[in-house]
Coordinates of C-alpha atoms and ligand atoms in Angstrom, one line a residue:
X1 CA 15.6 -236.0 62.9
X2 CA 12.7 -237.0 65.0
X3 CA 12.6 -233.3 66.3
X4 CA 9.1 -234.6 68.5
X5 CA 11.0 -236.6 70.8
X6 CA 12.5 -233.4 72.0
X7 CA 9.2 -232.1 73.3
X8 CA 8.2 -232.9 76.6
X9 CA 5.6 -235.8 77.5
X10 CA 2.4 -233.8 79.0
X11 CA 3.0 -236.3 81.9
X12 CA 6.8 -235.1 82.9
X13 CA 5.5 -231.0 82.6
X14 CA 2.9 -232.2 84.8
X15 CA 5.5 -233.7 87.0
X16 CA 7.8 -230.8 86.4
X17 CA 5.0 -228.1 88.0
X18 CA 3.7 -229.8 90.8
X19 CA 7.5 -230.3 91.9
X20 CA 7.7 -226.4 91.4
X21 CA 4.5 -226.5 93.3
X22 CA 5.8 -228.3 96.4
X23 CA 9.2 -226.7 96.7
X24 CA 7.3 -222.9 96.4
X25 CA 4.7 -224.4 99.4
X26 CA 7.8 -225.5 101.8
X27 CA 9.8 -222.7 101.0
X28 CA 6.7 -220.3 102.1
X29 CA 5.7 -222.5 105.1
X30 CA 9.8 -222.4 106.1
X31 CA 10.4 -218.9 105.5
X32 CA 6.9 -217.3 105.2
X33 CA 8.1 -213.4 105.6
X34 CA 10.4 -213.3 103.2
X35 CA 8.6 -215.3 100.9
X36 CA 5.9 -213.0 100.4
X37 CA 8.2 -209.7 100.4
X38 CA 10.0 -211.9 97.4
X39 CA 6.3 -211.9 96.0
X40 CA 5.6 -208.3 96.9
X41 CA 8.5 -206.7 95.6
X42 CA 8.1 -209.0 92.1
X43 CA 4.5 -207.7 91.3
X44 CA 5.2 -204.0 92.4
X45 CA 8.4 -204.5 89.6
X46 CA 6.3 -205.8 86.9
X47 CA 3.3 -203.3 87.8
X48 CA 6.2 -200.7 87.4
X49 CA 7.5 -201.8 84.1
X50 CA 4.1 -202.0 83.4
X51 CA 2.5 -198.9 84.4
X52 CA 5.1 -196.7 85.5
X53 CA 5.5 -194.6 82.3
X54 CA 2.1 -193.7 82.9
X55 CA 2.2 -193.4 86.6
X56 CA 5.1 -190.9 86.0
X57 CA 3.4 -188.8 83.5
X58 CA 0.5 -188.3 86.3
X59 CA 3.1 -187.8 89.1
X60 CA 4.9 -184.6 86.6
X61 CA 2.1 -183.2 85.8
X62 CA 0.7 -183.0 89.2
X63 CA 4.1 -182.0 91.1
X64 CA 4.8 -179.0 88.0
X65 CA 1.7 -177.9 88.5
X66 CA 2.5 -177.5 92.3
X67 CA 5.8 -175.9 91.6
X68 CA 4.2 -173.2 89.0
X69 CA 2.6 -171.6 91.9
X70 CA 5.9 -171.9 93.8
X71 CA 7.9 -170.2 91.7
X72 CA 9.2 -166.5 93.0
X73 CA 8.2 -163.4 90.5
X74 CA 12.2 -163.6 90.4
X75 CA 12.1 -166.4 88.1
X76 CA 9.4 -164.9 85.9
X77 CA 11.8 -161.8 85.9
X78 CA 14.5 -163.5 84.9
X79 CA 12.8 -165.5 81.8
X80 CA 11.4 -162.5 80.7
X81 CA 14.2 -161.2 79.6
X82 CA 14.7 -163.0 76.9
X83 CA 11.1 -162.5 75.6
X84 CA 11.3 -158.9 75.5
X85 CA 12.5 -159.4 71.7
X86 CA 8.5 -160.3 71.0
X87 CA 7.6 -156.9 71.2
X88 CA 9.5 -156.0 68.3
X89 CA 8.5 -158.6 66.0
X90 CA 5.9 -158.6 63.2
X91 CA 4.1 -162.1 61.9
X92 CA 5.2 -163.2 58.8
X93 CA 1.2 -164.0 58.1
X94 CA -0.9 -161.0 56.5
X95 CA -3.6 -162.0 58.4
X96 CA -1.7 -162.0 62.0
X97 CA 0.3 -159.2 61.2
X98 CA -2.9 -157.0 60.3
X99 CA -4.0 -158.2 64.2
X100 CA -0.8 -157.4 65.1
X101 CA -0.1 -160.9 67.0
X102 CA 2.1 -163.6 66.7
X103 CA 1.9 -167.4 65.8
X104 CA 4.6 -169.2 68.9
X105 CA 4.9 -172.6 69.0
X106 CA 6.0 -173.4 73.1
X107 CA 7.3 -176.9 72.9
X108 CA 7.1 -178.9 76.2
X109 CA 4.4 -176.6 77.5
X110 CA 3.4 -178.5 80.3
X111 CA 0.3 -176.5 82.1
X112 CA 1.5 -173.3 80.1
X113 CA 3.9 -171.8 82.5
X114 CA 4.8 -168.9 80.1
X115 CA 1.2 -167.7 79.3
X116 CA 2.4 -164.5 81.2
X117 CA 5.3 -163.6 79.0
X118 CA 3.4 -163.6 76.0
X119 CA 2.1 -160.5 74.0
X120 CA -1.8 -160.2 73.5
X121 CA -3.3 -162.3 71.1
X122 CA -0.9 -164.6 70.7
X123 CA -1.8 -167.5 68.4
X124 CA -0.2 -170.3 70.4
X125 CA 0.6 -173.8 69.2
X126 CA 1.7 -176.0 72.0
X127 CA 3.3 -179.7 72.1
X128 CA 3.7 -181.8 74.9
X129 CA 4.3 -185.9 75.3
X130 CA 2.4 -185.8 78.7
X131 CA -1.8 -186.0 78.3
X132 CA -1.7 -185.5 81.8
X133 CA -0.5 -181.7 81.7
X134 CA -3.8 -181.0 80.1
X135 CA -6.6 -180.7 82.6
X136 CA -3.7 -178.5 84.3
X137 CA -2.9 -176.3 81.2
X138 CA -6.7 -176.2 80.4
X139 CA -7.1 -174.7 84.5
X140 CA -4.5 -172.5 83.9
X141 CA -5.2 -171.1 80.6
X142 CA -8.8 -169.8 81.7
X143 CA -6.4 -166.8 83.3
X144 CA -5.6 -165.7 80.1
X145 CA -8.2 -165.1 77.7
X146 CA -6.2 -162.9 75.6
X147 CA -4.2 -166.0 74.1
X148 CA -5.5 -168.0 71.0
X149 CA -5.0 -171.8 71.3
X150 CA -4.7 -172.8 67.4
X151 CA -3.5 -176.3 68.3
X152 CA -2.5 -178.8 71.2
X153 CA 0.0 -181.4 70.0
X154 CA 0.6 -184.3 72.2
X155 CA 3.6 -185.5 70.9
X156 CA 7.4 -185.2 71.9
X157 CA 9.5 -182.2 70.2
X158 CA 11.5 -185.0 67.8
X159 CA 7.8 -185.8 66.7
X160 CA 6.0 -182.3 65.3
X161 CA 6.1 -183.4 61.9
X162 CA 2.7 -182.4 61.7
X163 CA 3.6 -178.2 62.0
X164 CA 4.2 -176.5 58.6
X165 CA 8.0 -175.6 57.7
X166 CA 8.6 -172.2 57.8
X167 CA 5.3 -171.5 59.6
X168 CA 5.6 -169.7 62.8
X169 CA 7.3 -166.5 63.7
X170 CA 8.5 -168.0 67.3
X171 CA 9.3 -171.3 69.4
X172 CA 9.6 -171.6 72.8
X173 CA 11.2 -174.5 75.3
X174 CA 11.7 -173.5 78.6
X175 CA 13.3 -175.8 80.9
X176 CA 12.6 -178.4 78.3
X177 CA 15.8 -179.4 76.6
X178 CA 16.9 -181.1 80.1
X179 CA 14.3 -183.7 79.2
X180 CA 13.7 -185.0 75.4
X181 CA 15.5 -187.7 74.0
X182 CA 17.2 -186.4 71.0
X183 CA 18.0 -182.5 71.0
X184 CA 19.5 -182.4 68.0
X185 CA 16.3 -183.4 66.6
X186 CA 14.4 -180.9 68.6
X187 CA 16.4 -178.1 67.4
X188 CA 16.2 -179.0 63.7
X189 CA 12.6 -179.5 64.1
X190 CA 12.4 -175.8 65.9
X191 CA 14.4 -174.6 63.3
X192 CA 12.2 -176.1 60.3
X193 CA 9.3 -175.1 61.3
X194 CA 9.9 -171.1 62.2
X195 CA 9.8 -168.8 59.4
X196 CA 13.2 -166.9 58.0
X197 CA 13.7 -164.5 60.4
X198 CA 11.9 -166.3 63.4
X199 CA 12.9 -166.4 66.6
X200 CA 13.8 -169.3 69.3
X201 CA 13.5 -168.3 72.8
X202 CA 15.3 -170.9 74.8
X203 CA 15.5 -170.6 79.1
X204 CA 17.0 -173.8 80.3
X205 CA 18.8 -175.2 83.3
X206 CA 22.6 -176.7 82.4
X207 CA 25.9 -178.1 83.7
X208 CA 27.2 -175.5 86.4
X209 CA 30.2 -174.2 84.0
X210 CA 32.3 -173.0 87.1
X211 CA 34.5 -175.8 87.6
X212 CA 36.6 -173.8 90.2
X213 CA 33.9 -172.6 92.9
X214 CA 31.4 -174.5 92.0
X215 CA 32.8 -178.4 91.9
X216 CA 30.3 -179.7 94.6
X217 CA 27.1 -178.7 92.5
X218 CA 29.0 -180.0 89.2
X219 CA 29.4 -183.0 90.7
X220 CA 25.8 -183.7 92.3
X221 CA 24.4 -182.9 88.9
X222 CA 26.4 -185.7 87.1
X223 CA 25.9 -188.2 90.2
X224 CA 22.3 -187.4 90.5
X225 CA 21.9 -187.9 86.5
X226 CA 24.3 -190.8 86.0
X227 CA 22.3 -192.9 88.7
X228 CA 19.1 -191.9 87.0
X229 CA 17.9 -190.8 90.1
X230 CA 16.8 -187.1 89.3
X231 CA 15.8 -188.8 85.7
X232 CA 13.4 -190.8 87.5
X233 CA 11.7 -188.3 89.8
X234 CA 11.6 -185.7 87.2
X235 CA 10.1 -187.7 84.4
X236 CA 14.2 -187.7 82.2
X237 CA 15.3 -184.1 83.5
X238 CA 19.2 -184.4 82.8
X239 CA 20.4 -181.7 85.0
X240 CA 24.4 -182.0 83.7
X241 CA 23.7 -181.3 79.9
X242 CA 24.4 -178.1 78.0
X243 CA 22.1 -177.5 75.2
X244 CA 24.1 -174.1 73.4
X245 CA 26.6 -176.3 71.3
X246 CA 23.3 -178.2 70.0
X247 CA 22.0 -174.7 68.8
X248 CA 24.9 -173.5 67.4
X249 CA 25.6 -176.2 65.3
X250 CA 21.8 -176.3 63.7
X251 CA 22.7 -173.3 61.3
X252 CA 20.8 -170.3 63.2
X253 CA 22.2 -167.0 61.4
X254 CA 22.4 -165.9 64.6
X255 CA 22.4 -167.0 68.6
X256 CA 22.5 -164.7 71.4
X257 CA 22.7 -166.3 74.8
X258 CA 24.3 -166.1 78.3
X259 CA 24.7 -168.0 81.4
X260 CA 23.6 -166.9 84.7
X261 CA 22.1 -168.3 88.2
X262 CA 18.7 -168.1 88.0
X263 CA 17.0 -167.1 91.6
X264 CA 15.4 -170.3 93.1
X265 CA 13.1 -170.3 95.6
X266 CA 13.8 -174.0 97.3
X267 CA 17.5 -175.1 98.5
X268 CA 17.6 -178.0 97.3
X269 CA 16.4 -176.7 93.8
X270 CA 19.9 -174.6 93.6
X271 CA 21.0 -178.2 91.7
X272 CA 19.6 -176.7 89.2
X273 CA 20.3 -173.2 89.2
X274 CA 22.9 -172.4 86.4
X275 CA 20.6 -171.5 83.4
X276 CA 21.4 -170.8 80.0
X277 CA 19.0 -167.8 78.1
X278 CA 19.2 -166.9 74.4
X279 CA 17.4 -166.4 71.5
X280 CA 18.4 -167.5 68.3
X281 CA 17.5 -166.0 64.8
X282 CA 17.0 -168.4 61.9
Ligands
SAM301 C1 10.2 -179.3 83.6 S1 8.8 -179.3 82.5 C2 8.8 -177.6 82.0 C3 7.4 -177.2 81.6 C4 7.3 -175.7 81.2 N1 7.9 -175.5 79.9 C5 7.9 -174.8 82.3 O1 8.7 -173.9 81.9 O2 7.5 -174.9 83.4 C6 9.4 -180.2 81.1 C7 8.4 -180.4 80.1 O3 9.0 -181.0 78.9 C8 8.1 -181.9 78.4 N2 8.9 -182.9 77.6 C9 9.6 -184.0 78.0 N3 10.1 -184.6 77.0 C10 9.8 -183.9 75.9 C11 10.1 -184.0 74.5 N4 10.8 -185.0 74.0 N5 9.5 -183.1 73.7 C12 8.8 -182.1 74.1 N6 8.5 -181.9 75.4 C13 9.0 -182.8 76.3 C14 7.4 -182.5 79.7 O4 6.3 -183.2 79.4 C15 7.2 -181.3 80.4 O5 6.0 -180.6 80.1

């Protein structure tokens, strides 16, 4: 088969644009406003698709950084609960346990929101997709020179190959499950890489469980999710998922946890307020 024939004379794609030419340059002489809206809204889309991930990533950073110093000494109240098991624990490390500190791994750090929770000298190992928490984490950090950076990962949770198994005594995600791609990765991960014995400390927002008073807040937090609404804003924050059947399935010997309403300062942040605390033991 002669399969040239089928490809166009030079002289008909010539023909071909400068048709596409003139019907473009009467259309925008006829209808010149929405014409260039039509233009407008095409390059802001492919700048988007383009540069949005990015854009995002900047945006998160920025606005969590804002909310940090928003948050009510409630909330840190609250969270601390659960990390008043640290005080007990010994590191599995000679070297670390002579110190008496701790190696924690706090997955999806962002600017280090939980410096305050953690016990002097911490040896901290942190891992977060977004370079933009950095400059923010960096800032915040120089509050609390009795913490020990060893590394900064910036990779997602799914992705921390690169930390030893059975290498630190405790992992930490708060208000992180709501947002990774695969938790049932995460959670193996988290369980690989702490130590027999280790602990996961685990404060996250879920799926309001009371489907009999609280309906209207059940429902917003599907709605808001399913029309990727809050997804978008809050760079893939899922506020109707429910991480404790994830955890319990990953082969802890043992999960403690409970639900409760964690004191928000903002109203419209009460979307968000059923939380799930635990720790499990591996
Ligand atoms: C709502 S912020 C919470 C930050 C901090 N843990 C806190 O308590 O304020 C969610 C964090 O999870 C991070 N994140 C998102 N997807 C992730 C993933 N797949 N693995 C690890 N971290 C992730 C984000 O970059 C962000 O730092």
């Amino acid at each position: 088969m002669e399969y040239w024939k089928r490809i166009p004379d030079k002289e008909v794609v010539k023909e071909g644009v400068e048709l596409a030419f003139a019907a473009l340059r009467r259309h925008v002489q006829a209808r010149p406003k929405e014409t260039w809206v039509g233009l407008s809204v095409a390059a802001a889309s492919i700048f988007i698709w383009k540069y949005g991930q990015d854009l995002r990533h900047r945006y998160f950073a920025w606005i969590n950084n804002k909310f940090y110093y928003m948050k009510p000494q409630e909330y840190e109240d609250f969270k601390h609960k659960v990390f008043t098991c640290l005080k007990d624990l010994t590191s599995h490390d000679p070297k670390l346990k002579e110190e008496k500190s701790l190696r924690i791994l706090e997955i999806g750090a962002g600017i280090g929101a939980n410096f305050d929770l953690y016990p002097n000298n911490t040896h901290l190992i942190v891992a977060d997709p977004n370079p933009y928490f950095e400059k923010y984490f960096s800032e915040n950090k120089a509050n609390f020179p009795n913490i020990k950076i060893e590394t900064i990962i910036v990779a997602k949770g799914e992705d921390i190959d690169m930390v030893e198994s059975n290498s630190v005594d405790v992992v930490v995600t708060t208000l992180v499950l709501c947002s990774v791609t695969d938790m049932p990765k995460v959670v193996s991960q988290i369980k690989r890489v702490l130590v027999p014995g280790g602990k996961y400390i685990f404060v996250e927002h879920v799926h309001d469980w009371d489907t009999k008073n609280h309906r209207i807040r059940r429902f917003l937090q599907g709605m808001l999710t399913v029309i990727g609404f809050w997804p978008f804003i809050f760079d893939g924050c899922h506020l109707n998922r429910n991480p404790l059947p994830v955890i319990d399935a990953v082969g802890f010997s043992n999960v403690s946890s409970n639900q409760d309403y964690a004191p928000l300062p903002v109203w419209w942040m009460k979307v968000a307020q059923p939380h799930l605390r635990g720790v499990a033991t591996k």
